[in-house]
Coordinates of C-alpha atoms in Angstrom, one line a residue:
Chain A
X134 CA -29.9 107.2 -68.9
X135 CA -30.2 110.2 -66.8
X136 CA -28.1 113.3 -67.0
X137 CA -26.3 112.6 -63.8
X138 CA -26.2 108.9 -63.6
X139 CA -22.7 108.7 -64.7
X140 CA -21.4 110.9 -62.0
X141 CA -19.0 108.9 -60.0
X142 CA -18.1 112.0 -58.0
X143 CA -20.6 114.8 -57.6
X144 CA -18.8 118.1 -57.4
X145 CA -20.0 121.5 -58.1
X146 CA -19.6 122.6 -61.7
X147 CA -16.7 124.9 -62.3
X148 CA -17.4 128.6 -62.0
X149 CA -16.3 129.2 -65.5
X150 CA -18.7 126.7 -66.9
X151 CA -21.5 128.0 -64.7
X152 CA -21.1 131.3 -66.3
X153 CA -21.3 129.8 -69.8
X154 CA -24.4 127.9 -68.8
X155 CA -26.1 130.9 -67.5
X156 CA -25.2 132.8 -70.6
X157 CA -26.6 130.0 -72.8
X158 CA -29.7 129.9 -70.7
X159 CA -30.2 133.7 -70.9
X160 CA -29.6 133.6 -74.6
X161 CA -32.2 131.0 -75.3
X162 CA -34.7 130.5 -72.5
X163 CA -36.6 131.9 -69.7
X164 CA -38.5 130.7 -66.7
X165 CA -40.5 127.5 -66.7
X166 CA -43.9 126.7 -65.2
X167 CA -44.3 123.0 -65.2
X168 CA -48.0 122.8 -64.8
X169 CA -50.9 125.2 -64.4
X170 CA -54.3 125.6 -65.9
X171 CA -56.4 123.3 -67.9
X172 CA -56.2 122.8 -71.7
X173 CA -58.0 120.4 -74.0
X174 CA -56.1 117.2 -74.7
X175 CA -56.6 113.6 -75.4
X176 CA -57.1 111.3 -72.5
X177 CA -54.1 109.4 -71.2
X178 CA -53.7 106.1 -73.0
X179 CA -55.1 103.1 -71.2
X180 CA -52.3 101.1 -72.4
X181 CA -49.7 102.9 -70.3
X182 CA -50.1 102.6 -66.6
X183 CA -48.4 105.1 -64.2
X184 CA -47.2 104.6 -60.7
X185 CA -45.3 106.8 -58.3
X186 CA -43.8 104.1 -56.1
X187 CA -43.6 104.9 -52.4
X188 CA -40.3 106.0 -51.0
X189 CA -39.2 107.4 -47.6
X190 CA -35.7 108.4 -48.7
X191 CA -36.9 110.4 -51.7
X192 CA -40.3 111.6 -50.5
X193 CA -39.7 115.2 -51.5
X194 CA -38.6 114.1 -55.0
X195 CA -41.7 111.9 -55.3
X196 CA -43.9 114.8 -54.2
X197 CA -42.4 117.2 -56.7
X198 CA -42.9 114.7 -59.6
X199 CA -46.5 114.1 -58.5
X200 CA -47.2 117.8 -58.2
X201 CA -46.0 118.4 -61.7
X202 CA -47.9 115.2 -62.9
X203 CA -44.8 114.0 -64.8
X204 CA -46.1 110.5 -65.3
X205 CA -49.5 111.6 -66.4
X206 CA -47.9 113.8 -69.0
X207 CA -45.7 110.9 -70.1
X208 CA -48.9 108.9 -70.5
X209 CA -50.5 111.5 -72.7
X210 CA -47.3 111.9 -74.7
X211 CA -47.1 108.2 -75.4
X212 CA -50.8 107.9 -76.2
X213 CA -50.5 108.0 -80.0
X214 CA -48.4 104.8 -79.9
X215 CA -50.2 101.7 -80.8
X216 CA -48.3 99.6 -78.3
X217 CA -48.3 95.8 -78.8
X218 CA -48.7 95.4 -75.0
X219 CA -49.5 97.2 -71.9
X220 CA -46.6 99.2 -70.4
X221 CA -46.1 100.7 -67.0
X222 CA -44.2 103.9 -66.4
X223 CA -43.2 104.3 -62.8
X224 CA -41.0 106.4 -60.6
X225 CA -39.1 104.3 -58.0
X226 CA -36.3 104.1 -55.5
X227 CA -33.9 102.0 -57.5
X228 CA -30.8 101.7 -55.4
X229 CA -28.9 103.0 -58.4
X230 CA -29.1 106.0 -60.7
X231 CA -31.0 104.1 -63.4
X232 CA -32.7 100.9 -64.2
X233 CA -32.9 99.4 -67.7
X234 CA -36.3 99.0 -69.3
X235 CA -37.8 95.7 -68.0
X236 CA -38.8 94.2 -71.3
X237 CA -40.3 91.1 -69.7
X238 CA -42.7 93.0 -67.5
X239 CA -43.0 96.1 -69.7
X240 CA -41.9 98.5 -67.0
X241 CA -40.2 101.8 -67.6
X242 CA -38.5 103.1 -64.4
X243 CA -37.5 106.6 -63.7
X244 CA -35.3 106.4 -60.6
X245 CA -35.8 108.9 -57.8
X246 CA -32.0 108.8 -57.5
X247 CA -31.7 110.2 -61.0
X248 CA -34.1 113.1 -60.3
X249 CA -32.3 113.8 -57.0
X250 CA -29.1 113.9 -58.9
X251 CA -30.5 116.3 -61.4
X252 CA -31.7 118.6 -58.6
X253 CA -28.3 118.4 -56.9
X254 CA -26.5 119.3 -60.1
X255 CA -28.9 122.1 -60.8
X256 CA -28.6 123.5 -57.3
X257 CA -24.8 123.5 -57.7
X258 CA -25.2 125.5 -60.9
X259 CA -27.6 128.2 -60.0
X260 CA -29.3 129.9 -57.1
X261 CA -31.9 131.7 -59.2
X262 CA -35.3 130.1 -58.6
X263 CA -36.5 130.5 -62.2
X264 CA -33.2 129.2 -63.6
X265 CA -33.3 126.3 -61.2
X266 CA -36.8 125.4 -62.4
X267 CA -35.6 125.5 -66.0
X268 CA -32.7 123.3 -65.3
X269 CA -34.7 120.8 -63.4
X270 CA -37.4 120.8 -66.0
X271 CA -35.0 120.1 -68.8
X272 CA -33.3 117.4 -66.8
X273 CA -36.5 115.7 -65.8
X274 CA -37.8 115.8 -69.3
X275 CA -34.6 114.4 -70.7
X276 CA -34.6 111.7 -68.2
X277 CA -38.2 110.7 -68.8
X278 CA -37.9 110.9 -72.6
X279 CA -34.7 108.9 -72.5
X280 CA -36.3 106.2 -70.5
X281 CA -39.4 106.2 -72.7
X282 CA -37.3 106.2 -75.9
X283 CA -35.3 103.3 -74.7
X284 CA -38.5 101.4 -74.0
X285 CA -40.1 102.3 -77.3
X286 CA -37.1 101.1 -79.3
X287 CA -37.3 97.8 -77.5
X288 CA -41.0 97.4 -77.5
X289 CA -41.2 97.8 -81.3
X290 CA -38.1 95.7 -81.7
X291 CA -36.2 98.3 -83.7
X292 CA -33.0 97.1 -85.4
X293 CA -30.2 98.8 -83.5
X294 CA -27.4 100.5 -85.4
X295 CA -25.1 102.5 -83.3
X296 CA -25.1 102.4 -79.5
X297 CA -28.5 101.9 -77.8
X298 CA -27.8 104.6 -75.2
X299 CA -27.0 107.1 -77.9
X300 CA -30.1 106.0 -79.8
X301 CA -32.2 106.7 -76.7
X302 CA -30.6 110.2 -76.4
X303 CA -31.1 111.1 -80.0
X304 CA -34.7 109.9 -80.1
X305 CA -35.3 111.8 -76.8
X306 CA -33.9 114.9 -78.4
X307 CA -36.0 114.3 -81.5
X308 CA -39.1 113.9 -79.4
X309 CA -38.3 117.1 -77.5
X310 CA -38.7 119.0 -80.7
X311 CA -42.3 117.9 -80.9
X312 CA -43.5 120.0 -78.0
X313 CA -44.5 123.6 -78.3
X314 CA -41.6 125.9 -79.1
X315 CA -41.3 127.3 -75.6
X316 CA -41.3 123.9 -73.9
X317 CA -38.9 122.6 -76.5
X318 CA -36.4 125.4 -75.8
X319 CA -36.6 125.0 -72.1
X320 CA -36.2 121.3 -72.3
X321 CA -33.3 121.2 -74.8
X322 CA -31.4 124.0 -73.2
X323 CA -32.0 122.7 -69.6
X324 CA -30.9 119.2 -70.5
X325 CA -27.9 120.4 -72.5
X326 CA -26.7 122.6 -69.7
X327 CA -26.9 119.7 -67.2
X328 CA -24.8 117.6 -69.6
X329 CA -22.3 120.5 -69.5
X330 CA -22.4 120.7 -65.7
X331 CA -22.1 116.9 -65.4
X332 CA -19.0 117.1 -67.6
X333 CA -17.4 119.6 -65.2
X334 CA -18.4 117.5 -62.2
X335 CA -17.4 114.1 -63.5
X336 CA -13.8 115.0 -64.2
X337 CA -12.2 111.8 -65.7
X338 CA -13.8 110.7 -68.9
X339 CA -15.0 107.1 -69.1
X340 CA -14.2 105.8 -72.6
X341 CA -15.0 102.2 -71.9
X342 CA -18.7 102.5 -71.2
X343 CA -21.3 102.0 -73.8
X344 CA -22.7 105.3 -72.6
X345 CA -21.2 108.4 -74.2
X346 CA -19.6 110.9 -71.9
X347 CA -21.8 113.9 -71.0
X348 CA -19.7 116.2 -73.2
X349 CA -20.5 114.1 -76.2
X350 CA -24.1 113.9 -75.2
X351 CA -24.2 117.7 -74.9
X352 CA -23.1 118.1 -78.5
X353 CA -25.3 115.2 -79.8
X354 CA -28.3 116.7 -78.1
X355 CA -27.7 120.2 -79.4
X356 CA -27.0 118.9 -82.8
X357 CA -30.3 117.2 -83.2
X358 CA -32.0 120.3 -81.8
X359 CA -30.2 122.6 -84.2
X360 CA -30.7 120.2 -87.1
X361 CA -34.4 120.0 -86.5
X362 CA -35.1 123.6 -85.5
X363 CA -32.4 125.7 -87.0
X364 CA -34.4 128.9 -86.5
X365 CA -35.0 128.4 -82.9
X366 CA -31.5 127.2 -82.0
X367 CA -29.3 129.3 -84.3
X368 CA -28.1 131.1 -81.2
X369 CA -26.2 127.9 -80.2
X370 CA -24.0 128.3 -83.2
X371 CA -23.8 132.1 -83.2
X372 CA -22.6 132.0 -79.6
X373 CA -20.2 129.2 -80.2
X374 CA -21.8 126.5 -78.1
X375 CA -22.1 124.3 -81.1
X376 CA -19.0 124.5 -83.3
X377 CA -19.6 125.3 -87.0
X378 CA -17.8 122.1 -88.0
X379 CA -20.4 120.0 -86.3
X380 CA -23.3 122.4 -86.9
X381 CA -22.9 121.9 -90.7
X382 CA -23.8 118.3 -90.3
X383 CA -26.7 118.6 -87.9
X384 CA -29.4 118.8 -90.5
X385 CA -28.2 115.6 -91.9
X386 CA -28.0 114.0 -88.4
X387 CA -31.5 115.2 -87.7
X388 CA -32.8 113.8 -91.0
X389 CA -31.1 110.4 -90.2
X390 CA -33.1 110.1 -87.0
X391 CA -36.3 111.4 -88.6
X392 CA -35.9 108.9 -91.4
X393 CA -35.4 106.1 -88.9
X394 CA -38.4 107.3 -86.9
X395 CA -40.6 107.4 -90.1
X396 CA -39.5 104.0 -91.2
X397 CA -39.7 102.0 -87.9
X398 CA -41.9 103.9 -85.5
X399 CA -44.3 106.0 -87.5
X400 CA -46.2 102.9 -88.6
X401 CA -47.0 102.3 -84.9
X402 CA -48.3 105.9 -84.4
X403 CA -51.9 107.2 -84.6
X404 CA -51.4 110.3 -86.7
X405 CA -54.6 111.9 -85.6
X406 CA -53.6 111.6 -82.0
X407 CA -50.2 113.0 -82.8
X408 CA -51.8 116.2 -84.1
X409 CA -53.8 116.5 -80.8
X410 CA -50.6 115.9 -78.7
X411 CA -48.7 118.5 -80.7
X412 CA -51.4 121.0 -80.2
X413 CA -51.1 120.8 -76.4
X414 CA -49.7 123.8 -74.6
X415 CA -47.6 121.8 -72.3
X416 CA -46.7 124.8 -70.1
X417 CA -50.4 125.1 -69.2
X418 CA -51.5 121.6 -69.5
X419 CA -53.5 120.0 -66.7
X420 CA -53.8 116.3 -67.0
X421 CA -56.6 116.1 -64.5
X422 CA -58.9 118.1 -66.8
X423 CA -58.1 116.2 -70.0
X424 CA -61.1 114.8 -71.7
Chain B
X653 CA -44.8 116.5 -138.2
X654 CA -42.6 119.5 -138.9
X655 CA -38.9 119.3 -138.8
X656 CA -38.8 121.8 -135.9
X657 CA -41.4 119.8 -133.9
X658 CA -39.5 116.5 -134.6
X659 CA -36.2 118.1 -133.4
X660 CA -38.0 119.5 -130.3
X661 CA -39.3 116.0 -129.4
X662 CA -35.9 114.5 -130.0
X663 CA -34.4 117.2 -127.7
X664 CA -37.0 116.4 -125.0
X665 CA -36.4 112.6 -125.4
X666 CA -32.6 113.2 -125.1
X667 CA -33.2 115.3 -122.0
X668 CA -35.3 112.6 -120.4
X669 CA -32.7 109.9 -121.2
X670 CA -30.1 112.1 -119.6
X671 CA -32.2 112.4 -116.5
X672 CA -32.6 108.7 -116.5
X673 CA -28.8 108.4 -116.4
X674 CA -28.4 110.9 -113.6
X675 CA -26.4 110.0 -110.5
X676 CA -22.9 108.6 -110.1
X677 CA -23.0 106.8 -113.4
X678 CA -23.7 110.0 -115.4
X679 CA -20.1 110.6 -116.4
X680 CA -18.1 108.3 -118.7
X681 CA -18.2 104.9 -117.1
X682 CA -19.1 101.4 -117.5
X683 CA -22.8 101.3 -116.9
X684 CA -23.8 98.7 -114.3
X685 CA -27.4 99.4 -113.4
X686 CA -28.1 98.9 -109.7
X687 CA -24.5 98.2 -108.9
X688 CA -21.3 100.0 -107.9
X689 CA -20.1 102.2 -110.7
X690 CA -16.6 103.6 -111.2
X691 CA -17.2 107.2 -112.1
X692 CA -14.8 108.0 -114.8
X693 CA -14.1 111.4 -116.5
X694 CA -12.0 111.9 -119.6
X695 CA -11.0 108.3 -119.7
X696 CA -9.3 108.5 -116.3
X697 CA -10.8 105.2 -115.2
X698 CA -12.2 106.9 -112.1
X699 CA -8.7 107.9 -110.9
X700 CA -8.6 111.7 -111.2
X701 CA -5.4 113.4 -112.2
X702 CA -3.6 115.1 -109.3
X703 CA -3.1 118.8 -108.9
X704 CA 0.1 118.4 -107.0
X705 CA 3.0 116.3 -108.1
X706 CA 3.5 114.8 -104.7
X707 CA 0.3 112.8 -105.1
X708 CA 1.0 111.7 -108.7
X709 CA 3.0 108.6 -107.5
X710 CA 0.3 107.8 -105.0
X711 CA -2.2 107.9 -107.8
X712 CA 0.0 105.5 -109.7
X713 CA 0.1 103.1 -106.8
X714 CA -3.7 103.3 -106.3
X715 CA -4.2 102.6 -110.0
X716 CA -1.8 99.7 -109.8
X717 CA -3.6 98.3 -106.8
X718 CA -6.9 98.6 -108.8
X719 CA -8.4 100.0 -105.7
X720 CA -11.6 101.2 -107.3
X721 CA -12.1 97.9 -109.1
X722 CA -11.5 96.1 -105.8
X723 CA -14.0 98.2 -104.0
X724 CA -16.6 97.7 -106.7
X725 CA -16.0 94.0 -106.7
X726 CA -16.1 93.8 -103.0
X727 CA -19.5 95.5 -102.9
X728 CA -20.9 93.5 -105.9
X729 CA -23.0 91.1 -103.8
X730 CA -25.2 94.0 -102.7
X731 CA -28.3 94.3 -104.9
X732 CA -28.5 98.0 -104.7
X733 CA -31.8 99.6 -105.5
X734 CA -29.8 102.6 -106.8
X735 CA -26.2 102.7 -108.1
X736 CA -23.3 103.9 -105.9
X737 CA -20.3 105.6 -107.5
X738 CA -16.7 105.2 -106.5
X739 CA -13.8 107.4 -107.6
X740 CA -10.3 108.4 -106.4
X741 CA -9.0 111.9 -106.4
X742 CA -6.8 114.5 -104.6
X743 CA -9.5 115.8 -102.3
X744 CA -10.0 119.3 -101.0
X745 CA -8.9 119.7 -97.4
X746 CA -5.2 119.3 -97.7
X747 CA -3.1 116.5 -96.3
X748 CA -5.7 115.3 -93.8
X749 CA -8.4 114.6 -96.3
X750 CA -10.0 111.2 -95.8
X751 CA -12.3 109.0 -97.9
X752 CA -15.9 110.1 -97.7
X753 CA -19.3 109.3 -99.0
X754 CA -21.4 112.1 -100.4
X755 CA -25.2 111.3 -100.4
X756 CA -25.8 114.1 -102.9
X757 CA -24.1 112.2 -105.7
X758 CA -24.1 108.8 -104.0
X759 CA -20.4 108.5 -104.5
X760 CA -17.5 107.2 -102.3
X761 CA -14.4 109.1 -102.9
X762 CA -10.9 107.7 -102.1
X763 CA -8.6 110.6 -101.3
X764 CA -5.0 110.1 -102.4
X765 CA -4.0 112.0 -99.3
X766 CA -5.4 109.2 -97.2
X767 CA -3.2 106.6 -98.9
X768 CA -0.2 108.7 -98.0
X769 CA -1.5 108.9 -94.4
X770 CA -2.1 105.2 -94.3
X771 CA 1.4 104.4 -95.6
X772 CA 2.9 106.8 -93.0
X773 CA 0.8 105.2 -90.2
X774 CA 1.9 101.8 -91.4
X775 CA 5.6 102.7 -91.0
X776 CA 4.8 104.1 -87.5
X777 CA 3.0 101.0 -86.4
X778 CA 5.6 98.6 -87.8
X779 CA 8.3 100.5 -86.0
X780 CA 6.3 100.4 -82.8
X781 CA 5.6 96.7 -83.1
X782 CA 9.2 96.0 -83.7
X783 CA 10.6 98.2 -81.0
X784 CA 8.1 97.4 -78.2
X785 CA 6.5 94.0 -78.7
X786 CA 5.4 93.9 -75.1
X787 CA 3.3 97.0 -75.6
X788 CA 2.1 95.9 -79.1
X789 CA 2.0 92.1 -78.7
X790 CA -0.1 91.1 -81.7
X791 CA 2.0 90.2 -84.7
X792 CA 0.9 91.9 -87.9
X793 CA 2.6 92.2 -91.2
X794 CA 3.0 95.5 -93.1
X795 CA 0.5 94.4 -95.8
X796 CA -2.0 93.3 -93.1
X797 CA -1.9 96.6 -91.4
X798 CA -1.9 98.8 -94.5
X799 CA -4.7 96.9 -96.3
X800 CA -6.6 96.4 -93.1
X801 CA -6.6 100.1 -92.5
X802 CA -7.4 101.1 -96.1
X803 CA -10.0 98.4 -96.3
X804 CA -11.5 99.3 -93.0
X805 CA -11.9 102.9 -93.9
X806 CA -13.4 102.1 -97.3
X807 CA -15.8 99.6 -95.6
X808 CA -16.8 102.4 -93.2
X809 CA -17.6 104.7 -96.0
X810 CA -19.4 101.9 -97.8
X811 CA -21.5 101.6 -94.7
X812 CA -22.6 105.2 -95.0
X813 CA -23.5 104.5 -98.6
X814 CA -25.5 101.4 -97.8
X815 CA -27.3 103.1 -95.0
X816 CA -28.3 105.8 -97.4
X817 CA -29.2 103.8 -100.5
X818 CA -30.8 100.9 -98.6
X819 CA -32.8 103.3 -96.3
X820 CA -31.4 101.6 -93.3
X821 CA -32.9 103.1 -90.1
X822 CA -30.0 104.3 -87.9
X823 CA -31.2 105.5 -84.5
X824 CA -27.7 105.7 -82.9
X825 CA -24.8 107.8 -84.1
X826 CA -24.2 107.0 -87.8
X827 CA -20.5 107.1 -87.5
X828 CA -20.6 104.4 -84.8
X829 CA -22.9 102.4 -87.1
X830 CA -20.5 102.7 -90.0
X831 CA -17.7 101.4 -87.8
X832 CA -20.0 98.6 -86.7
X833 CA -20.8 97.5 -90.2
X834 CA -17.2 97.7 -91.4
X835 CA -16.1 95.4 -88.5
X836 CA -19.0 93.0 -88.9
X837 CA -18.3 92.6 -92.6
X838 CA -14.6 92.2 -92.0
X839 CA -15.3 89.5 -89.4
X840 CA -16.9 87.4 -92.1
X841 CA -14.1 87.4 -94.6
X842 CA -11.4 84.7 -94.6
X843 CA -10.3 84.0 -91.0
X844 CA -6.8 85.4 -91.6
X845 CA -8.2 88.5 -93.2
X846 CA -10.8 88.9 -90.5
X847 CA -8.2 88.8 -87.7
X848 CA -5.8 91.1 -89.6
X849 CA -8.6 93.6 -90.2
X850 CA -9.5 93.7 -86.5
X851 CA -5.8 93.9 -85.5
X852 CA -5.2 96.8 -88.0
X853 CA -8.3 98.6 -86.6
X854 CA -7.1 98.1 -83.1
X855 CA -3.5 99.2 -83.7
X856 CA -4.7 102.3 -85.5
X857 CA -7.2 103.5 -82.8
X858 CA -4.8 102.5 -80.0
X859 CA -2.4 105.1 -81.3
X860 CA -4.9 107.9 -81.6
X861 CA -4.9 109.9 -78.3
X862 CA -8.1 110.7 -76.5
X863 CA -9.0 114.2 -75.2
X864 CA -7.6 114.6 -71.7
X865 CA -10.8 116.0 -70.2
X866 CA -14.3 116.9 -71.0
X867 CA -13.4 120.5 -70.1
X868 CA -11.1 122.8 -72.0
X869 CA -8.7 125.0 -70.1
X870 CA -10.8 128.1 -70.7
X871 CA -13.7 126.6 -68.8
X872 CA -15.7 125.7 -71.8
X873 CA -16.5 122.2 -72.9
X874 CA -13.7 120.5 -74.8
X875 CA -14.8 120.8 -78.5
X876 CA -13.0 117.5 -79.3
X877 CA -16.2 115.9 -78.1
X878 CA -18.2 117.8 -80.6
X879 CA -16.9 115.5 -83.3
X880 CA -19.6 113.2 -84.7
X881 CA -17.0 110.4 -84.5
X882 CA -16.1 108.6 -81.3
X883 CA -12.7 109.1 -79.7
X884 CA -9.8 106.8 -80.5
X885 CA -10.5 104.7 -77.4
X886 CA -14.2 104.5 -77.9
X887 CA -13.7 103.3 -81.4
X888 CA -11.1 100.8 -80.3
X889 CA -13.3 99.4 -77.6
X890 CA -16.4 99.3 -79.8
X891 CA -14.6 97.5 -82.6
X892 CA -12.8 95.0 -80.3
X893 CA -16.1 94.3 -78.5
X894 CA -17.7 93.3 -81.8
X895 CA -14.8 91.1 -82.7
X896 CA -14.7 89.5 -79.2
X897 CA -18.4 89.1 -79.1
X898 CA -18.3 87.2 -82.4
X899 CA -15.2 85.1 -81.7
X900 CA -14.0 85.2 -78.2
X901 CA -11.5 82.4 -78.8
X902 CA -9.8 84.5 -81.4
X903 CA -10.0 87.9 -79.9
X904 CA -9.8 87.0 -76.2
X905 CA -6.1 88.0 -76.4
X906 CA -7.2 91.6 -76.6
X907 CA -9.0 91.2 -73.3
X908 CA -6.1 89.3 -71.8
X909 CA -3.7 92.1 -72.8
X910 CA -6.0 94.8 -71.4
X911 CA -6.8 96.4 -74.7
X912 CA -10.5 95.6 -74.2
X913 CA -11.4 96.0 -70.5
X914 CA -13.1 93.1 -68.8
X915 CA -16.1 95.2 -67.7
X916 CA -16.9 96.0 -71.3
X917 CA -16.0 92.5 -72.6
X918 CA -18.6 90.8 -70.6
X919 CA -21.4 92.4 -72.6
X920 CA -19.8 91.9 -76.0
X921 CA -21.7 88.8 -77.0
X922 CA -24.9 90.7 -76.5
X923 CA -23.5 93.7 -78.4
X924 CA -22.5 91.4 -81.3
X925 CA -25.9 89.6 -81.4
X926 CA -27.7 93.0 -81.4
X927 CA -25.6 94.1 -84.3
X928 CA -25.8 90.9 -86.2
X929 CA -29.6 91.0 -85.9
X930 CA -29.7 94.6 -87.2
X931 CA -27.6 93.6 -90.2
X932 CA -29.8 90.5 -90.9
X933 CA -32.9 92.6 -90.8
X934 CA -31.9 95.7 -92.7
X935 CA -29.0 94.8 -95.0
X936 CA -29.0 91.0 -95.6
X937 CA -32.2 91.0 -97.6
X938 CA -30.2 93.0 -100.3
X939 CA -27.3 90.6 -100.4
X940 CA -26.8 88.0 -103.1
X941 CA -25.7 85.0 -101.1
X942 CA -23.8 83.3 -103.9
X943 CA -21.8 86.4 -104.8
X944 CA -21.2 87.1 -101.1
X945 CA -19.7 83.6 -100.7
X946 CA -17.5 84.3 -103.6
X947 CA -16.3 87.6 -102.1
X948 CA -15.8 86.0 -98.7
X949 CA -13.5 83.4 -100.4
X950 CA -11.2 85.9 -102.0
X951 CA -7.8 86.5 -100.5
X952 CA -8.0 90.3 -100.8
X953 CA -4.5 90.6 -99.3
X954 CA -2.8 88.2 -101.7
X955 CA -2.1 90.8 -104.4
X956 CA -1.4 93.9 -102.4
X957 CA -0.3 96.7 -104.8
X958 CA -0.7 94.3 -107.7
X959 CA -3.5 93.1 -109.9
X960 CA -6.6 92.2 -107.9
X961 CA -7.5 88.5 -107.7
X962 CA -10.6 87.5 -109.8
X963 CA -13.7 87.4 -107.7
X964 CA -14.4 83.8 -108.4
X965 CA -12.0 82.1 -106.2
X966 CA -14.4 80.2 -103.9
X967 CA -18.0 79.3 -104.4
X968 CA -19.7 78.0 -101.4
X969 CA -22.7 75.7 -101.7
X970 CA -24.0 76.0 -98.2
X971 CA -26.9 78.5 -97.8
X972 CA -26.3 81.4 -95.6
X973 CA -27.9 81.6 -92.1
X974 CA -30.5 84.3 -91.6
X975 CA -28.2 86.0 -89.0
X976 CA -24.5 86.3 -89.1
X977 CA -23.4 83.6 -86.7
X978 CA -21.3 84.1 -83.6
X979 CA -18.2 82.0 -83.5
X980 CA -16.6 80.5 -80.5
X981 CA -14.0 78.7 -82.5
X982 CA -10.6 79.9 -83.7
X983 CA -10.7 81.1 -87.3
X984 CA -8.3 78.4 -88.4
X985 CA -11.0 75.8 -87.3
X986 CA -13.5 77.4 -89.6
X987 CA -14.3 77.1 -93.3
X988 CA -12.8 79.5 -95.8
X989 CA -15.3 82.1 -95.0
X990 CA -15.8 81.4 -91.3
X991 CA -19.0 80.2 -89.8
X992 CA -20.9 83.4 -90.3
X993 CA -21.6 83.5 -93.9
X994 CA -24.7 85.4 -93.6
X995 CA -23.4 88.6 -95.1

């Protein structure tokens, strides 16, 4: 589920919260090149097909995603998985902010509407080009990883304790920590800031939905990040973005998701390929030049 | 062998034996390997003495209710690969202290403070139900609410313990998962108890206010959302959804009354099936079906604040299904343990 999919009314984030977001960003991140030069990496897995579906309405969004080779990177990221069937990951005009994983056809869909929503939210939050890039990068990575996590949990028929949308969030946050440190920081902070801006923009909280409100997702996301990378994200606690009362439990929360991953997903993962994936410098990764 | 060497070996052997007994059963207690153990100290039966006099009478009531023995008996069908401890005490944290599970010593602690809180909450709910039956239209007795609340919270903490000891993979929020398992288990008790447990759960969370907004007045995010637990309404809807998904004929009244919104209710059968499947795959393999049937047959409400009933009341001969079944029938139309005897 995308950062902005639950926005019933899109408003500009409050000025006060924008200040906090910028402060958080300045404390923990910097600018973000999404793609650049070549680096050695495994070839994209044949078992995951990629498709940027045509769209007139969101042509600019499609072009941006293609330029940054978002789906090619997703293919590479998923390549260590020994999938029981072929999957397709596509970007598409959905007519809605999100589409669920199509288990029958094995199709993961990232909606152009979601990416456009992320861009709108980010533009409402900052006018600084680098900061905007960081926000969009974090939002797009969260959206893509959330969709991929949701599919992975279903493809491997994982027993589901807790709410599935939270599970996809937590697994996405867990997976974000597997990138290089710089990419992880940009992704986590960018995604979290967008959850914050979405909270400000949404206004009324929806307690009925199976999807947690963005404020909860903000803290859940940061908690997994802090629990898994305390050194890198200590600033979240020091600056008060993650309250101490929650922060104390984050190592345990991270270990819960790690244990679940080890028990149910790791048996489907090629460990040698994981090493190669983890060794990628994602900031400078060029999927076209992958071996 | 010299005397010194013999003594040294004995010392080592004693140390190894002590290591073997490490964990919740290490203190004075009745040893029940691979089961739930009441962790006693100084012959207190697991019920620690209180520091403040105000909780001394609470302790007396908890002892009289044999709460630890009941919890131990309730969990007895689980073939635990490692023992779990239970104890009662005046917990640190003041008057708000709630029962908790500590994975470091694998022990569930019942806080005397929580019993006081539960009794106070019971008075509040009973007054509300009496005063405004239109707003609180589901009849419930004092014992049903009080024991439903206490039992629900202890089941929640037992859920944490089971997730830990059984290595259950939890991908969602563990606090939600603990709520889920507590409701799921309660739904498969005697029909009257199952309904009472869900009603108590609903009344409690209905009375817990939600945060007004995602944002605080100072422009920061509202830290109420930083809690690892859901809000009152979220927990209310999640719990009712499981109940309604399991037995719409029984719990449809919560939908009719607007306590469970229609747009959530329509997906509850799917939510229940997903949960039941997770239970069947990750917890059920550790359950002794015969003992479970016995526990399901006990009227845990019958002896409130008195001696617990023996856990041999009903023995069912029918084998359990592989998945806790979904029931469309009213509880009264079911057998003593309901249709879903798979737990």
